[in-house]
mmCIF file of C-alpha atoms in Angstrom:
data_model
loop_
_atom_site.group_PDB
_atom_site.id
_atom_site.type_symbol
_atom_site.label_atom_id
_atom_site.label_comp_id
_atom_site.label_asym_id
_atom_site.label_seq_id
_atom_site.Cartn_x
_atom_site.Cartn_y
_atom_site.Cartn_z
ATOM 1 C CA UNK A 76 14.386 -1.025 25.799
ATOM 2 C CA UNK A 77 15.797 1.340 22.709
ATOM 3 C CA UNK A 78 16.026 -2.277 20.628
ATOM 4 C CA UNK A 79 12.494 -2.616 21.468
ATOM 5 C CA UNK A 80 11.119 0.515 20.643
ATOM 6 C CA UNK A 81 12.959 0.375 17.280
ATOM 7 C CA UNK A 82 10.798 -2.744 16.547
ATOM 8 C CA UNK A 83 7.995 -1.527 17.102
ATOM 9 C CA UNK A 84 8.454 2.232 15.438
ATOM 10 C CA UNK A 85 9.489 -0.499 12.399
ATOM 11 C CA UNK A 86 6.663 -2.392 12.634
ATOM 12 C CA UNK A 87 4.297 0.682 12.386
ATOM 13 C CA UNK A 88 5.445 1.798 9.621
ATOM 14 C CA UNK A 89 5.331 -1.517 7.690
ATOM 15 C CA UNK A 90 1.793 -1.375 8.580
ATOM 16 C CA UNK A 91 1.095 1.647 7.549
ATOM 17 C CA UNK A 92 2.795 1.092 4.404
ATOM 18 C CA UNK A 93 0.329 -1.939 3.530
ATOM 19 C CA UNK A 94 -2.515 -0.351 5.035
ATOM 20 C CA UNK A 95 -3.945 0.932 1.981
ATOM 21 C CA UNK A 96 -3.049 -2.443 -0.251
ATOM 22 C CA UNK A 97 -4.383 -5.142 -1.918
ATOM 23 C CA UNK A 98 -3.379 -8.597 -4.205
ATOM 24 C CA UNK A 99 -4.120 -8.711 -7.825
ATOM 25 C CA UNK A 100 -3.720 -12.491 -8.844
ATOM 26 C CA UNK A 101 -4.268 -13.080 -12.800
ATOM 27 C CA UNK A 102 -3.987 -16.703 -14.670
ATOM 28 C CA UNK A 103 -4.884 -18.247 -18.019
ATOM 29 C CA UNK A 104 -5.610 -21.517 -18.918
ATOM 30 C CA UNK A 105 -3.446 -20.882 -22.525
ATOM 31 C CA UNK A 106 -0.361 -19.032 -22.789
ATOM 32 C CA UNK A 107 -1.494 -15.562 -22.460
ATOM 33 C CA UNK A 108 0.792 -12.494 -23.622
ATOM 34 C CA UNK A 109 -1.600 -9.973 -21.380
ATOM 35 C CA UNK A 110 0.151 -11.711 -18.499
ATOM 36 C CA UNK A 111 3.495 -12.818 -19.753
ATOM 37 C CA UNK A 112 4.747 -9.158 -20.881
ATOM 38 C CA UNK A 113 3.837 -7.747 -17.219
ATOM 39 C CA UNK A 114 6.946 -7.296 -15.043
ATOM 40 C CA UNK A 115 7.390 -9.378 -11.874
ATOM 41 C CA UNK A 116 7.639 -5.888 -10.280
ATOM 42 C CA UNK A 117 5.767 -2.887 -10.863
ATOM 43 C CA UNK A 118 6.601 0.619 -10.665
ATOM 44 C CA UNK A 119 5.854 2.445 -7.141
ATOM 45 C CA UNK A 120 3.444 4.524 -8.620
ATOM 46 C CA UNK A 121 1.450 1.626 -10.255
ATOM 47 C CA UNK A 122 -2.225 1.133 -8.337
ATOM 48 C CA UNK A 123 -4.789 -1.655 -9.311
ATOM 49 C CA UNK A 124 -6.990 0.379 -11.789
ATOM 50 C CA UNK A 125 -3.665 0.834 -13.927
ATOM 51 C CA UNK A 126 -2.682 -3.066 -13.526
ATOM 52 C CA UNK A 127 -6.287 -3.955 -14.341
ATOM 53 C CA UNK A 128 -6.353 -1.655 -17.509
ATOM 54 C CA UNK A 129 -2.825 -2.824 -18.452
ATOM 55 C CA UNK A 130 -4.149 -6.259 -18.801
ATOM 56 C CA UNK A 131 -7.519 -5.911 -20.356
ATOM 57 C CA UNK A 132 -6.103 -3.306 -23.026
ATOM 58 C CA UNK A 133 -3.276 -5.693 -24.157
ATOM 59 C CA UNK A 134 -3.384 -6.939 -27.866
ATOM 60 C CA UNK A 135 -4.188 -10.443 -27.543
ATOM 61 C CA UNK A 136 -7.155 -10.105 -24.658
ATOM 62 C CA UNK A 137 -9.663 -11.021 -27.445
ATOM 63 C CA UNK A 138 -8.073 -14.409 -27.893
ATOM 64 C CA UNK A 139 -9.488 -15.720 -24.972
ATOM 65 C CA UNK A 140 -13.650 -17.645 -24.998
ATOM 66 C CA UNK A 141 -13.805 -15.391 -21.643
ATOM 67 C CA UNK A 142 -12.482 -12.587 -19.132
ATOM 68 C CA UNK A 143 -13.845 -13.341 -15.448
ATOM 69 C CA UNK A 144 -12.842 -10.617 -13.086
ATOM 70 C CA UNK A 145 -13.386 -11.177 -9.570
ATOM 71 C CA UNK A 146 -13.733 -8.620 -7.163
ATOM 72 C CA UNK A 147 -13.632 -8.789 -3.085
ATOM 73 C CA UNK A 148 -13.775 -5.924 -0.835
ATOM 74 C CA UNK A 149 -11.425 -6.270 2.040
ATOM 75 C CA UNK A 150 -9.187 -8.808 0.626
ATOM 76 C CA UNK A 151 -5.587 -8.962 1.952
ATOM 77 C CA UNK A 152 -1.982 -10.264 0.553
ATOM 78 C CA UNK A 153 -2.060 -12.683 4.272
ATOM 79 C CA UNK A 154 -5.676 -14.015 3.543
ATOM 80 C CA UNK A 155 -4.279 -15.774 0.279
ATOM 81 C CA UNK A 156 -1.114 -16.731 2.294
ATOM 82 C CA UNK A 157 -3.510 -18.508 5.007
ATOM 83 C CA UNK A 158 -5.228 -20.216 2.353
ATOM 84 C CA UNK A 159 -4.073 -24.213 2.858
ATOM 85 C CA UNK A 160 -2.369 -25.658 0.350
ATOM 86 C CA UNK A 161 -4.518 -27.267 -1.086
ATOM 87 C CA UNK A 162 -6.960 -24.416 -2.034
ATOM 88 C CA UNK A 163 -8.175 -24.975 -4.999
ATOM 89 C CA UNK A 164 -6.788 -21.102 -5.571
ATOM 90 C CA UNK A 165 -3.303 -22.270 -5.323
ATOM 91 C CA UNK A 166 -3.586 -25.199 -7.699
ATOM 92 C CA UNK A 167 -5.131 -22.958 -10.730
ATOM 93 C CA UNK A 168 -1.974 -21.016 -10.220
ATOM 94 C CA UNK A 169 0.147 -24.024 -10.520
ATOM 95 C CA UNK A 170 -1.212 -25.592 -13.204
ATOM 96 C CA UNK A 171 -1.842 -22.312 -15.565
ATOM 97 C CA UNK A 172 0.059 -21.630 -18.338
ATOM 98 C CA UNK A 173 0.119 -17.853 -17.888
ATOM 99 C CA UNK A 174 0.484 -16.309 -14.101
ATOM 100 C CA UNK A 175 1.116 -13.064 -12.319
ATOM 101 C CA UNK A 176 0.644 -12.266 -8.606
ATOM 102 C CA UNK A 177 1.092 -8.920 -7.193
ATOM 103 C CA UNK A 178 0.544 -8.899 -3.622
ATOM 104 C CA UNK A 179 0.914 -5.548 -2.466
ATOM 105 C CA UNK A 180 -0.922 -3.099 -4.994
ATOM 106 C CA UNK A 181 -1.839 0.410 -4.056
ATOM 107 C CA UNK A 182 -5.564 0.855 -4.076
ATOM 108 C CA UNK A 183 -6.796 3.097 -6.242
ATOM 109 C CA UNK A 184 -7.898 6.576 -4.292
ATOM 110 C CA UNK A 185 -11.720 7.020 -5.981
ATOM 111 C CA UNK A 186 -11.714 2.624 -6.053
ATOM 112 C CA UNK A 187 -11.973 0.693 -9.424
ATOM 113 C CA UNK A 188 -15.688 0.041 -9.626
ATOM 114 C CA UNK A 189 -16.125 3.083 -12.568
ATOM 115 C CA UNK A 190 -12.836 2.435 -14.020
ATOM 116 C CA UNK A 191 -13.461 -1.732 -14.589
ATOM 117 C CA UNK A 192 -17.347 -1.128 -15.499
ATOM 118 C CA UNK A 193 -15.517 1.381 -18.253
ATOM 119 C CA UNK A 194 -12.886 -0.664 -19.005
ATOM 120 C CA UNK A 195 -15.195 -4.446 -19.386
ATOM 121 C CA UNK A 196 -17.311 -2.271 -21.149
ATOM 122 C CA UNK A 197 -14.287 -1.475 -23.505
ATOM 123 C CA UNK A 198 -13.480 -5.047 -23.557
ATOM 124 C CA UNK A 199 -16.380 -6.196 -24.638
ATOM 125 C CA UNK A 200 -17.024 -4.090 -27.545
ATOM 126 C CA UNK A 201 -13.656 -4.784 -28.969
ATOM 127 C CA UNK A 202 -13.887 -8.245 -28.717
ATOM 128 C CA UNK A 203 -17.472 -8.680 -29.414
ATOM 129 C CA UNK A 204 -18.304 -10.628 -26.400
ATOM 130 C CA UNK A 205 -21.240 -10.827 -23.886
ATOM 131 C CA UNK A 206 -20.936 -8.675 -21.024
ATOM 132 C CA UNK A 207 -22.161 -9.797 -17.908
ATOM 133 C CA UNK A 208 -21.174 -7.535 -14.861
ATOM 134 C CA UNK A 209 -22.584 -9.931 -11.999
ATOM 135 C CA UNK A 210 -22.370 -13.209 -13.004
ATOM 136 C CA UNK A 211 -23.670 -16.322 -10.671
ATOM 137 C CA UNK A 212 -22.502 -19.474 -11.854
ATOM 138 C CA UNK A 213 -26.192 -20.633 -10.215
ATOM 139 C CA UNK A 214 -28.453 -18.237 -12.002
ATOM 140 C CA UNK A 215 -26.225 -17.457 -15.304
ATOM 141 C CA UNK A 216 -26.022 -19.918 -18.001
ATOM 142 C CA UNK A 217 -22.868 -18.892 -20.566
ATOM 143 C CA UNK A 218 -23.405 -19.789 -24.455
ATOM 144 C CA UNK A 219 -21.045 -22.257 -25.900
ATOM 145 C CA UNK A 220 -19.151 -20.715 -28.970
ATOM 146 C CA UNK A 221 -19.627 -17.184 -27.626
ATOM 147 C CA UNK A 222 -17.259 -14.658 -26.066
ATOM 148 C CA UNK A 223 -18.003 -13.907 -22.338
ATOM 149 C CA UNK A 224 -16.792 -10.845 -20.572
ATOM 150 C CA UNK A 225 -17.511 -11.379 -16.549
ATOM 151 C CA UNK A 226 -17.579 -9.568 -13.455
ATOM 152 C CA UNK A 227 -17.963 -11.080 -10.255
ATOM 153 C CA UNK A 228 -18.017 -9.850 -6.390
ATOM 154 C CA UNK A 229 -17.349 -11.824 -3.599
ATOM 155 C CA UNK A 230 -18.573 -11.195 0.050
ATOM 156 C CA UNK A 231 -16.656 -8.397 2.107
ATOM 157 C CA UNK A 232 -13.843 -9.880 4.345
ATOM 158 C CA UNK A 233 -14.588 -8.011 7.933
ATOM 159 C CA UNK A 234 -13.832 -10.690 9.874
ATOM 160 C CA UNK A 235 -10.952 -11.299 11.972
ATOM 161 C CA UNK A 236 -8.755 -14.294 13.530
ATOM 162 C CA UNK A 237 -10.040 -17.723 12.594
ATOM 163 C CA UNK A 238 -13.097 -16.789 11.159
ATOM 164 C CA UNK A 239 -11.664 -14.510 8.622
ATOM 165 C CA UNK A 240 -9.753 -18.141 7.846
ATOM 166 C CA UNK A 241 -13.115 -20.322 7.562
ATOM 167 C CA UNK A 242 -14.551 -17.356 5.537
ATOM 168 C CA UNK A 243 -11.813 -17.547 2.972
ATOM 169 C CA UNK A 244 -12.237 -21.345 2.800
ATOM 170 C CA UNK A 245 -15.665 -20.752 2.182
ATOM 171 C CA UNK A 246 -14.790 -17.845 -0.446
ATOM 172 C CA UNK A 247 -12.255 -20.425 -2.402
ATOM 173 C CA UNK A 248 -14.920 -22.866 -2.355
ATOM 174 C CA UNK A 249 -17.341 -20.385 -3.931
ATOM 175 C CA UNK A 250 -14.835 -19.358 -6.276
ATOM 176 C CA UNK A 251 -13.970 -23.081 -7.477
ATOM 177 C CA UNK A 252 -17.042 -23.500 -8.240
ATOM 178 C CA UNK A 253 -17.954 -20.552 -10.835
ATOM 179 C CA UNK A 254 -14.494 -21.317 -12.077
ATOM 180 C CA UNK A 255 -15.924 -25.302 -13.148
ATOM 181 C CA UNK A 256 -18.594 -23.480 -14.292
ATOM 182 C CA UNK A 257 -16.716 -21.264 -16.470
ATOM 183 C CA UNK A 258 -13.850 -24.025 -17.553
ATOM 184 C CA UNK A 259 -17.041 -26.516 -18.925
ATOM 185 C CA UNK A 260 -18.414 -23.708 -21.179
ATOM 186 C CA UNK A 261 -15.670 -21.639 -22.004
ATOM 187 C CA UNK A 262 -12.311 -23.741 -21.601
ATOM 188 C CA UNK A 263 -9.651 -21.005 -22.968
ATOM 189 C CA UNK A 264 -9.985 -18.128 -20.109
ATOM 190 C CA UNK A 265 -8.316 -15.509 -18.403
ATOM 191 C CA UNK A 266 -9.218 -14.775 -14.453
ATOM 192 C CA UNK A 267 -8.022 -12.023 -12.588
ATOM 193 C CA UNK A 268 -8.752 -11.745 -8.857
ATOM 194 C CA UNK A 269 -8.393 -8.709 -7.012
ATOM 195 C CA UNK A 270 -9.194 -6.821 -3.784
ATOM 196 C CA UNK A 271 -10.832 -3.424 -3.025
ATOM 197 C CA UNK A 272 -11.293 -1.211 -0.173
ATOM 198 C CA UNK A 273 -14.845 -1.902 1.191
ATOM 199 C CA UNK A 274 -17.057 1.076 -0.207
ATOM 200 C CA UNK A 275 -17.913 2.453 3.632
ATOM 201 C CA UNK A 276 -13.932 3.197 3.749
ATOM 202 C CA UNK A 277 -14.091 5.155 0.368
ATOM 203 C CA UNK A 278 -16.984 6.913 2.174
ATOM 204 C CA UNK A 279 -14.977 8.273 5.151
ATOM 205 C CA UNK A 280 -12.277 8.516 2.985
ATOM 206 C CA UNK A 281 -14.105 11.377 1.208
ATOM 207 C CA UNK A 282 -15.866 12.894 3.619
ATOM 208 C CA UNK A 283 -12.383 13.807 5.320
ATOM 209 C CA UNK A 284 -10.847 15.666 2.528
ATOM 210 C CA UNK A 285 -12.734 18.789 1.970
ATOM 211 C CA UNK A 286 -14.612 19.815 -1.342
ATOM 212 C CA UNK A 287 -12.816 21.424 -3.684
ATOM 213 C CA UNK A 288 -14.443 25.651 -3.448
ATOM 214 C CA UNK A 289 -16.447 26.851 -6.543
ATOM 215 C CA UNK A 290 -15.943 30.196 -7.881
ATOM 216 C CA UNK A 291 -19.397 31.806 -8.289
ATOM 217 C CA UNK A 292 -19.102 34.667 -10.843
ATOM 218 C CA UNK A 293 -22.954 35.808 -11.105
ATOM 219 C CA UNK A 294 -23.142 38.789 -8.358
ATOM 220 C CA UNK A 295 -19.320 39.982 -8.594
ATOM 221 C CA UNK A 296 -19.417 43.783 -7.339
ATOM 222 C CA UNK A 297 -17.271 46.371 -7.682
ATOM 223 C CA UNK A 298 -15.488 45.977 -4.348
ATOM 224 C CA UNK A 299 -14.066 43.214 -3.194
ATOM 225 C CA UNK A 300 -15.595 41.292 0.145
ATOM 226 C CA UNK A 301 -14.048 41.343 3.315
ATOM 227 C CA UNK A 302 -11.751 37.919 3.993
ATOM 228 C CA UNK A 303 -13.398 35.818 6.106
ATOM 229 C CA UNK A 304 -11.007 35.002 8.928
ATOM 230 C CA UNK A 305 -12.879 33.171 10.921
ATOM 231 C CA UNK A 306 -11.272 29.347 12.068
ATOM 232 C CA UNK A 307 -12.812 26.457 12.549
ATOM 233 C CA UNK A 308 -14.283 25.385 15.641
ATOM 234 C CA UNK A 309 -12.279 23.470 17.814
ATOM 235 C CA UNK A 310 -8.807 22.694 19.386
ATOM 236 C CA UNK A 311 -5.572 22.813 17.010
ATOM 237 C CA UNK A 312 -5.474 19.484 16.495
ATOM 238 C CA UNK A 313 -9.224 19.398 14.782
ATOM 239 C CA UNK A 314 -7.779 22.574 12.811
ATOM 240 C CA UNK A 315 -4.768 20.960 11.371
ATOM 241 C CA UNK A 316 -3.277 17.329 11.086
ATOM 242 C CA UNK A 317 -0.356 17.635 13.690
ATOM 243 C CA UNK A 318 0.544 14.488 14.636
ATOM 244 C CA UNK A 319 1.717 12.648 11.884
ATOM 245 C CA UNK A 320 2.731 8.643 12.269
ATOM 246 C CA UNK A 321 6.119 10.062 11.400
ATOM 247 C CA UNK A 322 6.187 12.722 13.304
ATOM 248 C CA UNK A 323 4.695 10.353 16.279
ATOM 249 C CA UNK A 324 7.454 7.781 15.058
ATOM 250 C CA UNK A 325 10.220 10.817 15.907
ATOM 251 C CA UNK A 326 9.100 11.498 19.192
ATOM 252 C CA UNK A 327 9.000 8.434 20.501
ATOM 253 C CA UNK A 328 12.691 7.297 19.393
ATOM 254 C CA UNK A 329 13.714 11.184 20.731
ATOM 255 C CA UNK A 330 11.584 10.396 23.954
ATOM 256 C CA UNK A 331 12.778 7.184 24.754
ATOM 257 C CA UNK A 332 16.371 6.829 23.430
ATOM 258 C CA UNK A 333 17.980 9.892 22.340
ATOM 259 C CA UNK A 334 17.371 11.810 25.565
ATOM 260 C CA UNK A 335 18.234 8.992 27.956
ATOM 261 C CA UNK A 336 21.496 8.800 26.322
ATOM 262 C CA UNK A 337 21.916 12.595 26.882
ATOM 263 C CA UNK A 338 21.432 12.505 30.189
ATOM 264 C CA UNK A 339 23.344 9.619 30.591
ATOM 265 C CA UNK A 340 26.369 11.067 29.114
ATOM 266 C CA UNK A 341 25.828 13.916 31.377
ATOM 267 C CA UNK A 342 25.802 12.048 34.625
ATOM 268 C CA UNK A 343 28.673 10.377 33.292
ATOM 269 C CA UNK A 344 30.524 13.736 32.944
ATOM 270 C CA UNK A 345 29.446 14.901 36.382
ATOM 271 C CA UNK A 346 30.712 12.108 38.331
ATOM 272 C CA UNK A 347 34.154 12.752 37.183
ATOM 273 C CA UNK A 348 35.974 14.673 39.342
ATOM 274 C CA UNK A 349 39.530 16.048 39.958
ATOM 275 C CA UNK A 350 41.506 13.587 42.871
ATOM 276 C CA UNK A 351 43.361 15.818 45.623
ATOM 277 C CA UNK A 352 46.719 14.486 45.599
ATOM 278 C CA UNK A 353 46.979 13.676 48.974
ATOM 279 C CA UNK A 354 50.731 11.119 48.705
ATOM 280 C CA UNK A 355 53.255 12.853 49.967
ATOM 281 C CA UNK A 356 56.936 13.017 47.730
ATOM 282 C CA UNK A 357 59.539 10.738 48.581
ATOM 283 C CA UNK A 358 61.997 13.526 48.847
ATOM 284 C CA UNK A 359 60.514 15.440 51.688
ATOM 285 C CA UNK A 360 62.469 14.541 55.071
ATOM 286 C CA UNK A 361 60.639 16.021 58.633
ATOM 287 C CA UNK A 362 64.004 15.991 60.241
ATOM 288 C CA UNK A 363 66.165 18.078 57.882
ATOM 289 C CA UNK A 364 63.206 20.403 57.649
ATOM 290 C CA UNK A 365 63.537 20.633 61.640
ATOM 291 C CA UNK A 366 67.227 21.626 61.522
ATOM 292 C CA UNK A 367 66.903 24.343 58.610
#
């Protein structure tokens, strides 16, 4: 029972640790020093705006006939994993020159969508190249001999179980094909393909943490107001966040295996008990105790 509960307080907090995650995959079809000067392991405090800026700010980005990012909401390190192998994903990984995969990156806390439009915008300027910030392979026709800079959103993952696996097929499929696209006009690129939080989440997200108070300085008297004291409606738990995961994660290993164990050991010390010593010595004789 204790070995079991230990899983699963384990397993929660591996979840909870990845909750909040995503994979940044990046390739080049020519040797690309953006991606080859990026550790194989980034520092804890590294999220996917910094990654994404890291790459696109490097010296050598202009080299490249295009930048394609690719974008999808809801994306996780186990949808790539699912992906068969033959995905046509996993073979322009193989066959790149230039690679990185990071599949557990910290999602940025106000998302990426101002930070990339900044940063392509950035891009685009310093190398001179077209900037295209939804580009269709169906409906967008790139320029031979000119500089592209590309973003591009795929459909939000929400589904689950083997659906969520025939969507990603789909998604690869869809991808494969705006990367021919992109390969038969501009042969020397650089794709990096990320996830994001889906933008309801960022939505609750902020609505939870409270605004930040202004100071209003127009009608400041000469006394100072009385402090408003008044709580907020509700129980204690609505007032303050109590119960933590690790303070749930505590109880339930105190609960379920430290206290047993207490009481064991005190049941065991309870049932021990001093034997009368009922044997009688070997020296003691009835009959000379008669006579005397």
């Amino acid at each position: 029972m204790a070995a079991r509960l230990l899983l699963v307080a384990a397993f929660a907090n591996a979840a909870l640790a990845y909750s909040n995650t995503g994979p940044v995959v990046a390739w080049a079809s020519s040797s690309s020093y953006a991606l080859d000067s990026l550790p194989s392991r980034l520092d804890s405090d590294a999220h996917s705006a910094s990654l994404l800026e890291s790459i696109l700010s490097s010296d050598d980005i202009c080299k490249h006939d295009a930048i394609l990012l690719v974008e999808q909401p809801g994306l996780h390190a186990s949808d790539l994993r699912r992906l068969s192998p033959d995905a046509h994903l996993h073979s322009k990984l193989s066959s790149s020159y230039s690679a990185r995969q990071y599949p557990y990156i910290p999602n940025h806390h106000g998302g990426i969508g101002d930070t990339l439009s900044s940063v392509l915008e950035s891009v685009s300027s310093r190398c001179n190249s077209r900037l295209l910030k939804h580009y269709s392979p169906e409906h967008t026709e790139l320029e031979h001999g000119v500089k592209h800079v590309l973003s591009m959103t795929l459909p939000h993952l929400s589904e689950s179980g083997s659906a969520r696996m025939s969507a990603m097929d789909h998604h690869d499929k869809s991808l494969a094909s705006a990367l021919s696209s992109l390969s038969a006009s501009c042969p020397d690129h650089l794709v990096i393909y990320t996830g994001s939080p889906h933008p309801a989440s960022h939505k609750r997200q902020e609505s939870d943490v409270p605004d930040r108070p202004s100071l209003d300085f127009s009608s400041v008297s000469s006394s100072f107001a009385p402090t408003n004291t008044t709580l907020p409606a509700g129980g204690i738990l609505k007032r303050y966040q109590i119960l933590t995961p690790g303070l749930i994660t505590g109880l339930l290993v105190a609960f379920f295996i430290l206290i047993p164990i207490v009481l064991g050991g005190m049941n065991a010390l309870a049932s021990i008990q001093n034997p009368v010593r009922t044997d009688v010595s070997k020296s003691f004789n009835a009959q000379e105790r008669k006579n005397q």
